[in-house]
Amino acid sequence: MQPGDRVRVEQRGQTHEGIVMPSTTVDSLVVKLDSGYNVGLDRESAAVDVLERDVYDVSEGEAAETSEVTFDEDLPTISLISTGGTIASTVDYRTGAVTAQFDAEDVLRAVPDLAGMANYRGRVVANILSENMTPDVWQDLAATVAEEIEAGVDGVVVMHGTDTMQFTASALSFMLDTPVPIVFTGSQRSADRPSSDNVMNAVGAVEAAMADAAEVMVAMHASESDDTVALHRGTRVRKNHTSRRDAFETVGGEPMGEFDYESGTVTFHGEYAERGAADLSVAPDLETAVELLKFVPGKDPTFFDMVRDKEGLVIEGTGLGHVHTDRIETIERLVESGTRVVMTSQCIEGRVCDRVYDTGRDLLDAGVIEGEDMLPGTAMVKLMWVLANRADVAEAMRTPLAGEITERSVPWQ
């Protein structure tokens, strides 16, 4: 009996069935039940029957069986690109840890529902937790996606940790003009949990990557049920909950589409870039000397001094886009020194308008650029890209380039 074996254990009149987990002591037997919970048993008094041996050769640390991805010329080809995260993770029963899986074969083992839907190419850009994501990785990812599209794939699925997925999706939205869909997806709950959302999210992402909307999207659960995957535009999406499966929302509107899990159909709403309408181009340069600052009552004024050497600053202002009036003079000095300052709102919904109150008008006179209804994080990523690629910074920041600014904001009735 080894970790990974499926066993039936009888002890004190109770029967447990599940997978043997590694144990920190020789006297204990830990079994992961089908419910997803673990049970600890006294090894000496337990009667154990091995029902199924693990597919791994633990002594060698290698898989005894492998999965081959066969090519079917009648199916589209989808590139699966991994940056880390839990979307294709599995439990490594030799260590007891949840580990990320990377190549196409590993993904198909973790999410067998994908088999037969498409041909797959697997690429690894990074193996990091999403909180460790950096602009350098964004650039590597954009280059890899472009290479895959040039190689002729029909769509790209990027597997990414959920915590910073919205920032990476925004970055690729500005870096790439794409003739095929680029779909980000992830998992709020790891694959070893019964409530894992990895299967439906992965299937929805692949279906969206084979569909008609050639944009950067985020595919995640639309509700707590296993029924629909929402397809969010990459520049309008925000993670709004720490752990719910439907954590992602399109801010200021509805998702651009959805995948119905039961029928297997993808539906889009409103306007979107159609497959093949754009030629592939990549502009990966970024100005990384950009900061995002949230203004709150009592904010230490020295925070503004700390960004005086930056090329760009995005402020999450209050309400329509305000800061304390005593800070306006400091902001004006920043602008005069060459720092581009963009104002957004810390409100979830709505549009910046610095023409209503005196404070806003004074900020405009100080040279602040209105960020319209861009999400603050999206505005920061856009400013990084605009500073590196456009001379008309103020005009570019006020102009929708990748769906990041909506035509108008309508208050809820």
mmCIF file of C-alpha atoms in Angstrom:
data_model
loop_
_atom_site.group_PDB
_atom_site.id
_atom_site.type_symbol
_atom_site.label_atom_id
_atom_site.label_comp_id
_atom_site.label_asym_id
_atom_site.label_seq_id
_atom_site.Cartn_x
_atom_site.Cartn_y
_atom_site.Cartn_z
ATOM 1 C CA MET A 1 0.000 0.000 0.000
ATOM 2 C CA GLN A 2 1.432 3.324 -1.119
ATOM 3 C CA PRO A 3 0.233 6.940 -1.431
ATOM 4 C CA GLY A 4 -2.025 7.175 -4.447
ATOM 5 C CA ASP A 5 -3.509 3.681 -4.067
ATOM 6 C CA ARG A 6 -7.265 3.383 -3.780
ATOM 7 C CA VAL A 7 -8.188 1.391 -0.674
ATOM 8 C CA ARG A 8 -11.099 0.176 1.439
ATOM 9 C CA VAL A 9 -10.423 0.452 5.176
ATOM 10 C CA GLU A 10 -12.431 -1.149 7.974
ATOM 11 C CA GLN A 11 -11.924 0.007 11.536
ATOM 12 C CA ARG A 12 -14.156 -0.061 14.623
ATOM 13 C CA GLY A 13 -17.166 -1.173 12.589
ATOM 14 C CA GLN A 14 -16.850 1.604 10.014
ATOM 15 C CA THR A 15 -15.792 1.324 6.377
ATOM 16 C CA HIS A 16 -13.963 4.058 4.498
ATOM 17 C CA GLU A 17 -13.003 4.079 0.838
ATOM 18 C CA GLY A 18 -10.669 6.496 -0.885
ATOM 19 C CA ILE A 19 -7.114 7.407 -1.878
ATOM 20 C CA VAL A 20 -4.128 6.928 0.426
ATOM 21 C CA MET A 21 -2.457 10.230 1.266
ATOM 22 C CA PRO A 22 1.101 10.700 2.563
ATOM 23 C CA SER A 23 1.284 10.697 6.358
ATOM 24 C CA THR A 24 3.729 12.468 8.647
ATOM 25 C CA THR A 25 3.844 9.491 11.054
ATOM 26 C CA VAL A 26 4.218 5.770 10.465
ATOM 27 C CA ASP A 27 1.352 5.006 12.872
ATOM 28 C CA SER A 28 -1.258 6.989 10.935
ATOM 29 C CA LEU A 29 -3.155 6.223 7.769
ATOM 30 C CA VAL A 30 -4.675 9.201 5.950
ATOM 31 C CA VAL A 31 -7.349 8.532 3.334
ATOM 32 C CA LYS A 32 -8.945 11.101 1.045
ATOM 33 C CA LEU A 33 -12.600 10.128 0.746
ATOM 34 C CA ASP A 34 -14.688 10.588 -2.391
ATOM 35 C CA SER A 35 -16.397 13.502 -0.651
ATOM 36 C CA GLY A 36 -13.077 15.364 -0.777
ATOM 37 C CA TYR A 37 -12.507 15.201 2.981
ATOM 38 C CA ASN A 38 -9.602 13.375 4.651
ATOM 39 C CA VAL A 39 -9.931 10.857 7.469
ATOM 40 C CA GLY A 40 -7.089 9.852 9.786
ATOM 41 C CA LEU A 41 -6.979 6.259 11.020
ATOM 42 C CA ASP A 42 -4.786 4.166 13.292
ATOM 43 C CA ARG A 43 -2.725 2.102 10.868
ATOM 44 C CA GLU A 44 -2.152 -0.857 13.249
ATOM 45 C CA SER A 45 -5.829 -1.572 13.907
ATOM 46 C CA ALA A 46 -7.065 -0.868 10.358
ATOM 47 C CA ALA A 47 -7.969 -3.678 7.957
ATOM 48 C CA VAL A 48 -6.952 -2.457 4.498
ATOM 49 C CA ASP A 49 -7.836 -3.843 1.054
ATOM 50 C CA VAL A 50 -6.062 -2.263 -1.934
ATOM 51 C CA LEU A 51 -8.665 -1.777 -4.659
ATOM 52 C CA GLU A 52 -6.506 -0.032 -7.274
ATOM 53 C CA ARG A 53 -2.817 0.687 -7.568
ATOM 54 C CA ASP A 54 -1.577 4.216 -8.269
ATOM 55 C CA VAL A 55 -0.541 4.924 -11.865
ATOM 56 C CA TYR A 56 2.718 6.410 -10.548
ATOM 57 C CA ASP A 57 5.875 4.499 -9.896
ATOM 58 C CA VAL A 58 6.706 6.195 -6.610
ATOM 59 C CA SER A 59 10.217 4.789 -6.435
ATOM 60 C CA GLU A 60 11.137 6.357 -9.761
ATOM 61 C CA GLY A 61 8.931 9.440 -9.402
ATOM 62 C CA GLU A 62 7.650 9.119 -12.935
ATOM 63 C CA ALA A 63 4.303 8.319 -14.470
ATOM 64 C CA ALA A 64 3.939 4.718 -15.478
ATOM 65 C CA GLU A 65 1.269 5.682 -17.978
ATOM 66 C CA THR A 66 1.250 8.675 -20.280
ATOM 67 C CA SER A 67 -1.418 10.350 -22.350
ATOM 68 C CA GLU A 68 -0.761 11.176 -25.968
ATOM 69 C CA VAL A 69 -2.537 14.024 -27.741
ATOM 70 C CA THR A 70 -3.429 12.699 -31.165
ATOM 71 C CA PHE A 71 -4.091 15.035 -34.111
ATOM 72 C CA ASP A 72 -7.477 15.040 -35.840
ATOM 73 C CA GLU A 73 -7.472 17.133 -38.997
ATOM 74 C CA ASP A 74 -11.233 17.637 -38.695
ATOM 75 C CA LEU A 75 -10.883 19.487 -35.362
ATOM 76 C CA PRO A 76 -9.661 23.030 -34.679
ATOM 77 C CA THR A 77 -6.328 23.490 -32.924
ATOM 78 C CA ILE A 78 -6.213 25.300 -29.585
ATOM 79 C CA SER A 79 -3.052 26.451 -27.832
ATOM 80 C CA LEU A 80 -3.055 25.833 -24.076
ATOM 81 C CA ILE A 81 -0.619 28.258 -22.423
ATOM 82 C CA SER A 82 0.141 27.959 -18.721
ATOM 83 C CA THR A 83 1.386 30.638 -16.361
ATOM 84 C CA GLY A 84 0.604 28.678 -13.184
ATOM 85 C CA GLY A 85 -2.510 28.607 -11.041
ATOM 86 C CA THR A 86 -4.868 25.800 -10.129
ATOM 87 C CA ILE A 87 -6.931 25.323 -13.304
ATOM 88 C CA ALA A 88 -5.112 22.098 -14.256
ATOM 89 C CA SER A 89 -3.758 21.182 -10.848
ATOM 90 C CA THR A 90 -3.872 17.702 -9.411
ATOM 91 C CA VAL A 91 -3.037 16.177 -6.060
ATOM 92 C CA ASP A 92 0.452 14.727 -5.961
ATOM 93 C CA TYR A 93 -0.126 11.890 -3.513
ATOM 94 C CA ARG A 94 3.597 11.429 -3.016
ATOM 95 C CA THR A 95 3.819 14.853 -1.340
ATOM 96 C CA GLY A 96 0.212 15.587 -0.401
ATOM 97 C CA ALA A 97 0.397 18.921 -2.199
ATOM 98 C CA VAL A 98 -1.697 20.355 -5.002
ATOM 99 C CA THR A 99 0.622 20.833 -7.963
ATOM 100 C CA ALA A 100 0.135 22.614 -11.267
ATOM 101 C CA GLN A 101 0.205 20.584 -14.476
ATOM 102 C CA PHE A 102 1.562 22.145 -17.615
ATOM 103 C CA ASP A 103 1.788 20.414 -20.976
ATOM 104 C CA ALA A 104 -1.182 19.447 -23.087
ATOM 105 C CA GLU A 105 -1.069 15.841 -21.948
ATOM 106 C CA ASP A 106 -1.106 16.895 -18.285
ATOM 107 C CA VAL A 107 -4.047 19.229 -18.847
ATOM 108 C CA LEU A 108 -6.041 16.486 -20.543
ATOM 109 C CA ARG A 109 -5.326 14.149 -17.654
ATOM 110 C CA ALA A 110 -6.526 16.791 -15.199
ATOM 111 C CA VAL A 111 -9.545 17.806 -17.331
ATOM 112 C CA PRO A 112 -10.455 14.754 -19.452
ATOM 113 C CA ASP A 113 -13.633 16.499 -20.628
ATOM 114 C CA LEU A 114 -11.423 18.452 -23.056
ATOM 115 C CA ALA A 115 -10.463 15.303 -24.962
ATOM 116 C CA GLY A 116 -12.008 15.154 -28.409
ATOM 117 C CA MET A 117 -13.049 18.817 -28.464
ATOM 118 C CA ALA A 118 -9.961 20.057 -30.311
ATOM 119 C CA ASN A 119 -6.329 19.403 -31.114
ATOM 120 C CA TYR A 120 -4.067 20.905 -28.454
ATOM 121 C CA ARG A 121 -0.650 22.510 -28.340
ATOM 122 C CA GLY A 122 0.866 23.061 -24.891
ATOM 123 C CA ARG A 123 3.217 25.900 -23.898
ATOM 124 C CA VAL A 124 4.563 26.991 -20.504
ATOM 125 C CA VAL A 125 5.379 30.678 -19.985
ATOM 126 C CA ALA A 126 5.698 30.656 -16.188
ATOM 127 C CA ASN A 127 5.019 28.538 -13.127
ATOM 128 C CA ILE A 128 4.119 31.186 -10.579
ATOM 129 C CA LEU A 129 1.397 32.158 -8.177
ATOM 130 C CA SER A 130 -0.546 34.970 -9.782
ATOM 131 C CA GLU A 131 0.401 37.430 -7.040
ATOM 132 C CA ASN A 132 3.966 37.020 -8.338
ATOM 133 C CA MET A 133 2.997 38.096 -11.853
ATOM 134 C CA THR A 134 5.127 40.906 -13.323
ATOM 135 C CA PRO A 135 5.116 43.058 -16.477
ATOM 136 C CA ASP A 136 8.070 41.029 -17.751
ATOM 137 C CA VAL A 137 5.897 37.912 -17.735
ATOM 138 C CA TRP A 138 3.112 39.839 -19.500
ATOM 139 C CA GLN A 139 5.585 40.591 -22.278
ATOM 140 C CA ASP A 140 6.754 36.978 -22.495
ATOM 141 C CA LEU A 141 3.144 35.829 -22.587
ATOM 142 C CA ALA A 142 2.234 38.267 -25.359
ATOM 143 C CA ALA A 143 5.180 37.061 -27.442
ATOM 144 C CA THR A 144 4.225 33.412 -26.864
ATOM 145 C CA VAL A 145 0.595 34.022 -27.805
ATOM 146 C CA ALA A 146 1.711 35.781 -30.979
ATOM 147 C CA GLU A 147 3.976 32.842 -31.860
ATOM 148 C CA GLU A 148 1.118 30.393 -31.395
ATOM 149 C CA ILE A 149 -1.206 32.463 -33.591
ATOM 150 C CA GLU A 150 1.502 32.719 -36.259
ATOM 151 C CA ALA A 151 1.806 28.923 -36.082
ATOM 152 C CA GLY A 152 -1.830 28.701 -37.169
ATOM 153 C CA VAL A 153 -3.807 27.855 -34.044
ATOM 154 C CA ASP A 154 -7.524 28.613 -34.130
ATOM 155 C CA GLY A 155 -7.624 30.015 -30.607
ATOM 156 C CA VAL A 156 -5.584 30.450 -27.440
ATOM 157 C CA VAL A 157 -6.470 29.516 -23.858
ATOM 158 C CA VAL A 158 -4.297 31.030 -21.124
ATOM 159 C CA MET A 159 -4.406 29.234 -17.779
ATOM 160 C CA HIS A 160 -3.766 31.785 -15.038
ATOM 161 C CA GLY A 161 -4.191 32.211 -11.301
ATOM 162 C CA THR A 162 -7.324 34.196 -10.527
ATOM 163 C CA ASP A 163 -5.946 36.851 -8.167
ATOM 164 C CA THR A 164 -4.280 38.982 -10.865
ATOM 165 C CA MET A 165 -5.884 37.534 -13.974
ATOM 166 C CA GLN A 166 -7.682 40.815 -14.732
ATOM 167 C CA PHE A 167 -4.375 42.709 -14.947
ATOM 168 C CA THR A 168 -2.780 40.203 -17.332
ATOM 169 C CA ALA A 169 -5.913 40.082 -19.496
ATOM 170 C CA SER A 170 -5.840 43.888 -19.706
ATOM 171 C CA ALA A 171 -2.166 43.882 -20.641
ATOM 172 C CA LEU A 172 -2.673 41.456 -23.538
ATOM 173 C CA SER A 173 -5.739 43.412 -24.678
ATOM 174 C CA PHE A 174 -3.509 46.424 -25.338
ATOM 175 C CA MET A 175 -0.427 44.532 -26.526
ATOM 176 C CA LEU A 176 -2.115 42.379 -29.165
ATOM 177 C CA ASP A 177 -4.333 42.821 -32.184
ATOM 178 C CA THR A 178 -5.590 39.300 -32.726
ATOM 179 C CA PRO A 179 -7.471 37.478 -35.502
ATOM 180 C CA VAL A 180 -8.478 34.656 -33.110
ATOM 181 C CA PRO A 181 -9.941 34.465 -29.588
ATOM 182 C CA ILE A 182 -7.589 34.679 -26.601
ATOM 183 C CA VAL A 183 -9.348 33.318 -23.522
ATOM 184 C CA PHE A 184 -8.068 33.461 -19.947
ATOM 185 C CA THR A 185 -9.408 30.994 -17.441
ATOM 186 C CA GLY A 186 -8.596 29.725 -13.981
ATOM 187 C CA SER A 187 -10.007 27.950 -10.987
ATOM 188 C CA GLN A 188 -11.185 29.359 -7.683
ATOM 189 C CA ARG A 189 -11.004 25.924 -6.066
ATOM 190 C CA SER A 190 -8.329 23.318 -6.638
ATOM 191 C CA ALA A 191 -8.959 20.149 -8.588
ATOM 192 C CA ASP A 192 -8.858 17.882 -5.525
ATOM 193 C CA ARG A 193 -11.980 19.541 -4.063
ATOM 194 C CA PRO A 194 -15.445 18.243 -4.964
ATOM 195 C CA SER A 195 -16.559 21.840 -5.572
ATOM 196 C CA SER A 196 -13.718 22.582 -7.986
ATOM 197 C CA ASP A 197 -14.678 24.788 -10.908
ATOM 198 C CA ASN A 198 -11.718 23.788 -13.091
ATOM 199 C CA VAL A 199 -13.563 21.439 -15.467
ATOM 200 C CA MET A 200 -16.408 23.724 -16.501
ATOM 201 C CA ASN A 201 -14.172 26.786 -16.746
ATOM 202 C CA ALA A 202 -11.673 24.921 -18.926
ATOM 203 C CA VAL A 203 -14.371 23.520 -21.217
ATOM 204 C CA GLY A 204 -16.010 26.949 -21.511
ATOM 205 C CA ALA A 205 -12.673 28.567 -22.312
ATOM 206 C CA VAL A 206 -11.894 26.073 -25.080
ATOM 207 C CA GLU A 207 -15.373 26.489 -26.555
ATOM 208 C CA ALA A 208 -14.954 30.285 -26.482
ATOM 209 C CA ALA A 209 -11.523 29.941 -28.114
ATOM 210 C CA MET A 210 -13.197 28.104 -30.998
ATOM 211 C CA ALA A 211 -15.987 30.687 -31.321
ATOM 212 C CA ASP A 212 -16.248 33.887 -33.347
ATOM 213 C CA ALA A 213 -15.240 36.724 -30.999
ATOM 214 C CA ALA A 214 -11.568 37.499 -31.649
ATOM 215 C CA GLU A 215 -10.919 39.404 -28.423
ATOM 216 C CA VAL A 216 -9.157 38.882 -25.121
ATOM 217 C CA MET A 217 -11.701 37.361 -22.734
ATOM 218 C CA VAL A 218 -11.908 35.890 -19.246
ATOM 219 C CA ALA A 219 -13.988 32.697 -18.910
ATOM 220 C CA MET A 220 -15.161 31.938 -15.362
ATOM 221 C CA HIS A 221 -18.279 30.644 -13.599
ATOM 222 C CA ALA A 222 -21.302 32.916 -14.001
ATOM 223 C CA SER A 223 -23.037 31.574 -10.889
ATOM 224 C CA GLU A 224 -22.408 29.245 -7.967
ATOM 225 C CA SER A 225 -24.048 26.453 -9.983
ATOM 226 C CA ASP A 226 -22.413 24.401 -12.718
ATOM 227 C CA ASP A 227 -24.525 25.831 -15.500
ATOM 228 C CA THR A 228 -22.943 28.818 -17.267
ATOM 229 C CA VAL A 229 -19.489 30.235 -17.893
ATOM 230 C CA ALA A 230 -19.472 34.010 -18.322
ATOM 231 C CA LEU A 231 -17.218 35.485 -21.004
ATOM 232 C CA HIS A 232 -15.939 38.853 -19.800
ATOM 233 C CA ARG A 233 -14.063 41.387 -21.926
ATOM 234 C CA GLY A 234 -10.485 41.431 -20.680
ATOM 235 C CA THR A 235 -10.434 45.159 -19.936
ATOM 236 C CA ARG A 236 -13.787 45.344 -18.126
ATOM 237 C CA VAL A 237 -13.552 42.385 -15.749
ATOM 238 C CA ARG A 238 -12.838 42.446 -12.033
ATOM 239 C CA LYS A 239 -12.488 39.746 -9.372
ATOM 240 C CA ASN A 240 -15.072 40.798 -6.784
ATOM 241 C CA HIS A 241 -14.945 37.933 -4.289
ATOM 242 C CA THR A 242 -12.108 36.063 -2.635
ATOM 243 C CA SER A 243 -13.456 32.525 -2.903
ATOM 244 C CA ARG A 244 -16.839 32.250 -4.665
ATOM 245 C CA ARG A 245 -16.803 30.351 -7.912
ATOM 246 C CA ASP A 246 -18.613 33.261 -9.583
ATOM 247 C CA ALA A 247 -16.073 35.778 -8.317
ATOM 248 C CA PHE A 248 -15.575 37.580 -11.635
ATOM 249 C CA GLU A 249 -17.913 40.285 -12.918
ATOM 250 C CA THR A 250 -18.059 42.649 -15.855
ATOM 251 C CA VAL A 251 -18.122 46.150 -14.354
ATOM 252 C CA GLY A 252 -20.512 48.678 -15.851
ATOM 253 C CA GLY A 253 -22.446 46.219 -17.990
ATOM 254 C CA GLU A 254 -23.139 42.600 -18.815
ATOM 255 C CA PRO A 255 -20.580 39.989 -19.916
ATOM 256 C CA MET A 256 -19.903 39.995 -23.644
ATOM 257 C CA GLY A 257 -21.113 36.408 -23.858
ATOM 258 C CA GLU A 258 -21.596 33.079 -22.118
ATOM 259 C CA PHE A 259 -21.092 29.350 -22.548
ATOM 260 C CA ASP A 260 -24.035 27.123 -21.628
ATOM 261 C CA TYR A 261 -22.577 23.971 -20.113
ATOM 262 C CA GLU A 262 -25.642 21.774 -20.722
ATOM 263 C CA SER A 263 -26.136 22.631 -24.396
ATOM 264 C CA GLY A 264 -22.479 23.284 -25.143
ATOM 265 C CA THR A 265 -23.243 26.522 -26.970
ATOM 266 C CA VAL A 266 -21.457 29.878 -26.908
ATOM 267 C CA THR A 267 -23.500 33.054 -27.326
ATOM 268 C CA PHE A 268 -22.236 36.631 -27.694
ATOM 269 C CA HIS A 269 -24.093 39.889 -27.172
ATOM 270 C CA GLY A 270 -23.562 43.350 -28.598
ATOM 271 C CA GLU A 271 -20.557 44.353 -30.650
ATOM 272 C CA TYR A 272 -17.311 42.405 -30.712
ATOM 273 C CA ALA A 273 -14.315 41.942 -32.976
ATOM 274 C CA GLU A 274 -14.998 39.071 -35.345
ATOM 275 C CA ARG A 275 -12.637 36.205 -36.046
ATOM 276 C CA GLY A 276 -10.253 37.073 -38.871
ATOM 277 C CA ALA A 277 -11.182 40.762 -38.966
ATOM 278 C CA ALA A 278 -7.789 41.931 -37.655
ATOM 279 C CA ASP A 279 -4.278 41.061 -38.698
ATOM 280 C CA LEU A 280 -1.979 39.844 -35.958
ATOM 281 C CA SER A 281 0.251 42.516 -34.468
ATOM 282 C CA VAL A 282 2.063 42.702 -31.159
ATOM 283 C CA ALA A 283 3.284 45.803 -29.332
ATOM 284 C CA PRO A 284 4.743 44.468 -26.073
ATOM 285 C CA ASP A 285 6.666 47.532 -24.875
ATOM 286 C CA LEU A 286 5.663 48.848 -21.450
ATOM 287 C CA GLU A 287 6.731 51.776 -19.294
ATOM 288 C CA THR A 288 6.967 50.161 -15.888
ATOM 289 C CA ALA A 289 7.573 53.382 -13.923
ATOM 290 C CA VAL A 290 3.836 53.731 -13.289
ATOM 291 C CA GLU A 291 2.085 53.595 -9.921
ATOM 292 C CA LEU A 292 -1.510 53.159 -8.746
ATOM 293 C CA LEU A 293 -2.421 55.174 -5.638
ATOM 294 C CA LYS A 294 -5.676 54.994 -3.705
ATOM 295 C CA PHE A 295 -6.729 58.239 -2.024
ATOM 296 C CA VAL A 296 -8.532 58.009 1.333
ATOM 297 C CA PRO A 297 -9.265 60.587 4.049
ATOM 298 C CA GLY A 298 -6.130 61.240 6.080
ATOM 299 C CA LYS A 299 -3.795 59.987 3.343
ATOM 300 C CA ASP A 300 -0.211 60.902 4.190
ATOM 301 C CA PRO A 301 0.744 63.679 1.722
ATOM 302 C CA THR A 302 4.242 62.236 1.406
ATOM 303 C CA PHE A 303 2.778 59.387 -0.659
ATOM 304 C CA PHE A 304 2.526 61.824 -3.562
ATOM 305 C CA ASP A 305 6.181 62.810 -3.069
ATOM 306 C CA MET A 306 7.167 59.145 -3.352
ATOM 307 C CA VAL A 307 6.022 59.037 -6.986
ATOM 308 C CA ARG A 308 7.707 62.239 -8.136
ATOM 309 C CA ASP A 309 10.229 60.278 -10.245
ATOM 310 C CA LYS A 310 7.587 58.114 -11.916
ATOM 311 C CA GLU A 311 6.532 58.481 -15.532
ATOM 312 C CA GLY A 312 2.886 57.851 -14.743
ATOM 313 C CA LEU A 313 0.449 57.816 -11.833
ATOM 314 C CA VAL A 314 -3.129 56.539 -11.690
ATOM 315 C CA ILE A 315 -5.160 57.813 -8.754
ATOM 316 C CA GLU A 316 -8.207 56.047 -7.365
ATOM 317 C CA GLY A 317 -10.050 59.168 -6.322
ATOM 318 C CA THR A 318 -13.265 59.527 -4.370
ATOM 319 C CA GLY A 319 -16.652 59.773 -6.071
ATOM 320 C CA LEU A 320 -16.403 61.541 -9.415
ATOM 321 C CA GLY A 321 -12.617 61.604 -9.140
ATOM 322 C CA HIS A 322 -11.467 63.798 -6.269
ATOM 323 C CA VAL A 323 -8.658 64.114 -3.721
ATOM 324 C CA HIS A 324 -8.181 66.459 -0.764
ATOM 325 C CA THR A 325 -7.873 70.019 -2.058
ATOM 326 C CA ASP A 326 -4.540 70.405 -0.227
ATOM 327 C CA ARG A 327 -3.061 67.727 -2.518
ATOM 328 C CA ILE A 328 -3.884 69.474 -5.789
ATOM 329 C CA GLU A 329 -0.820 71.704 -5.693
ATOM 330 C CA THR A 330 1.410 68.639 -5.203
ATOM 331 C CA ILE A 331 -0.264 66.916 -8.141
ATOM 332 C CA GLU A 332 0.261 69.995 -10.293
ATOM 333 C CA ARG A 333 3.985 69.901 -9.497
ATOM 334 C CA LEU A 334 4.052 66.233 -10.484
ATOM 335 C CA VAL A 335 2.477 67.043 -13.848
ATOM 336 C CA GLU A 336 4.863 69.949 -14.412
ATOM 337 C CA SER A 337 7.807 67.625 -13.726
ATOM 338 C CA GLY A 338 6.625 65.281 -16.486
ATOM 339 C CA THR A 339 4.543 62.691 -14.612
ATOM 340 C CA ARG A 340 1.314 61.823 -16.427
ATOM 341 C CA VAL A 341 -1.507 61.675 -13.868
ATOM 342 C CA VAL A 342 -4.769 59.851 -14.650
ATOM 343 C CA MET A 343 -7.805 60.089 -12.378
ATOM 344 C CA THR A 344 -10.140 57.137 -11.857
ATOM 345 C CA SER A 345 -12.757 56.417 -9.214
ATOM 346 C CA GLN A 346 -12.655 53.954 -6.352
ATOM 347 C CA CYS A 347 -16.403 53.502 -6.841
ATOM 348 C CA ILE A 348 -17.166 50.174 -8.512
ATOM 349 C CA GLU A 349 -19.652 51.632 -10.999
ATOM 350 C CA GLY A 350 -19.818 54.988 -12.764
ATOM 351 C CA ARG A 351 -17.709 57.531 -14.563
ATOM 352 C CA VAL A 352 -15.152 60.108 -13.541
ATOM 353 C CA CYS A 353 -16.301 63.671 -14.158
ATOM 354 C CA ASP A 354 -14.103 66.460 -12.819
ATOM 355 C CA ARG A 355 -16.313 69.232 -14.190
ATOM 356 C CA VAL A 356 -19.014 69.120 -11.529
ATOM 357 C CA TYR A 357 -17.284 70.384 -8.369
ATOM 358 C CA ASP A 358 -14.541 72.951 -7.780
ATOM 359 C CA THR A 359 -12.099 70.250 -6.708
ATOM 360 C CA GLY A 360 -12.489 68.452 -10.015
ATOM 361 C CA ARG A 361 -12.074 71.609 -12.057
ATOM 362 C CA ASP A 362 -8.928 72.479 -10.129
ATOM 363 C CA LEU A 363 -7.569 68.972 -10.830
ATOM 364 C CA LEU A 364 -8.182 69.459 -14.551
ATOM 365 C CA ASP A 365 -6.410 72.822 -14.404
ATOM 366 C CA ALA A 366 -3.517 71.017 -12.706
ATOM 367 C CA GLY A 367 -3.193 68.756 -15.760
ATOM 368 C CA VAL A 368 -4.935 65.619 -14.553
ATOM 369 C CA ILE A 369 -6.296 63.320 -17.293
ATOM 370 C CA GLU A 370 -9.813 61.981 -16.735
ATOM 371 C CA GLY A 371 -9.926 58.189 -16.859
ATOM 372 C CA GLU A 372 -13.592 58.039 -17.905
ATOM 373 C CA ASP A 373 -15.030 54.772 -16.492
ATOM 374 C CA MET A 374 -11.878 52.671 -16.729
ATOM 375 C CA LEU A 375 -11.220 50.294 -13.874
ATOM 376 C CA PRO A 376 -8.236 51.629 -11.894
ATOM 377 C CA GLY A 377 -6.147 48.510 -12.537
ATOM 378 C CA THR A 378 -6.949 48.608 -16.240
ATOM 379 C CA ALA A 379 -6.074 52.307 -16.336
ATOM 380 C CA MET A 380 -2.681 51.554 -14.780
ATOM 381 C CA VAL A 381 -1.916 48.828 -17.331
ATOM 382 C CA LYS A 382 -3.130 51.036 -20.185
ATOM 383 C CA LEU A 383 -0.974 53.954 -19.025
ATOM 384 C CA MET A 384 2.058 51.628 -18.962
ATOM 385 C CA TRP A 385 1.325 50.653 -22.554
ATOM 386 C CA VAL A 386 0.405 54.121 -23.820
ATOM 387 C CA LEU A 387 3.540 55.738 -22.396
ATOM 388 C CA ALA A 388 5.664 53.203 -24.268
ATOM 389 C CA ASN A 389 3.761 53.219 -27.553
ATOM 390 C CA ARG A 390 1.902 56.495 -28.088
ATOM 391 C CA ALA A 391 3.004 60.122 -28.256
ATOM 392 C CA ASP A 392 -0.518 61.479 -27.690
ATOM 393 C CA VAL A 393 -0.749 60.180 -24.125
ATOM 394 C CA ALA A 394 -3.676 62.293 -22.888
ATOM 395 C CA GLU A 395 -5.788 61.663 -25.985
ATOM 396 C CA ALA A 396 -4.984 57.942 -26.010
ATOM 397 C CA MET A 397 -5.947 57.591 -22.347
ATOM 398 C CA ARG A 398 -9.339 59.173 -23.048
ATOM 399 C CA THR A 399 -9.947 57.027 -26.151
ATOM 400 C CA PRO A 400 -11.216 53.426 -25.996
ATOM 401 C CA LEU A 401 -8.523 51.192 -27.483
ATOM 402 C CA ALA A 402 -9.622 47.717 -26.335
ATOM 403 C CA GLY A 403 -13.135 48.120 -24.934
ATOM 404 C CA GLU A 404 -11.804 49.522 -21.642
ATOM 405 C CA ILE A 405 -14.020 52.625 -21.843
ATOM 406 C CA THR A 406 -17.758 52.275 -22.354
ATOM 407 C CA GLU A 407 -19.693 54.681 -24.542
ATOM 408 C CA ARG A 408 -21.699 56.001 -21.623
ATOM 409 C CA SER A 409 -22.505 55.240 -18.017
ATOM 410 C CA VAL A 410 -26.153 54.795 -17.111
ATOM 411 C CA PRO A 411 -27.174 54.942 -13.406
ATOM 412 C CA TRP A 412 -29.079 51.910 -12.181
ATOM 413 C CA GLN A 413 -32.819 52.506 -12.023
#
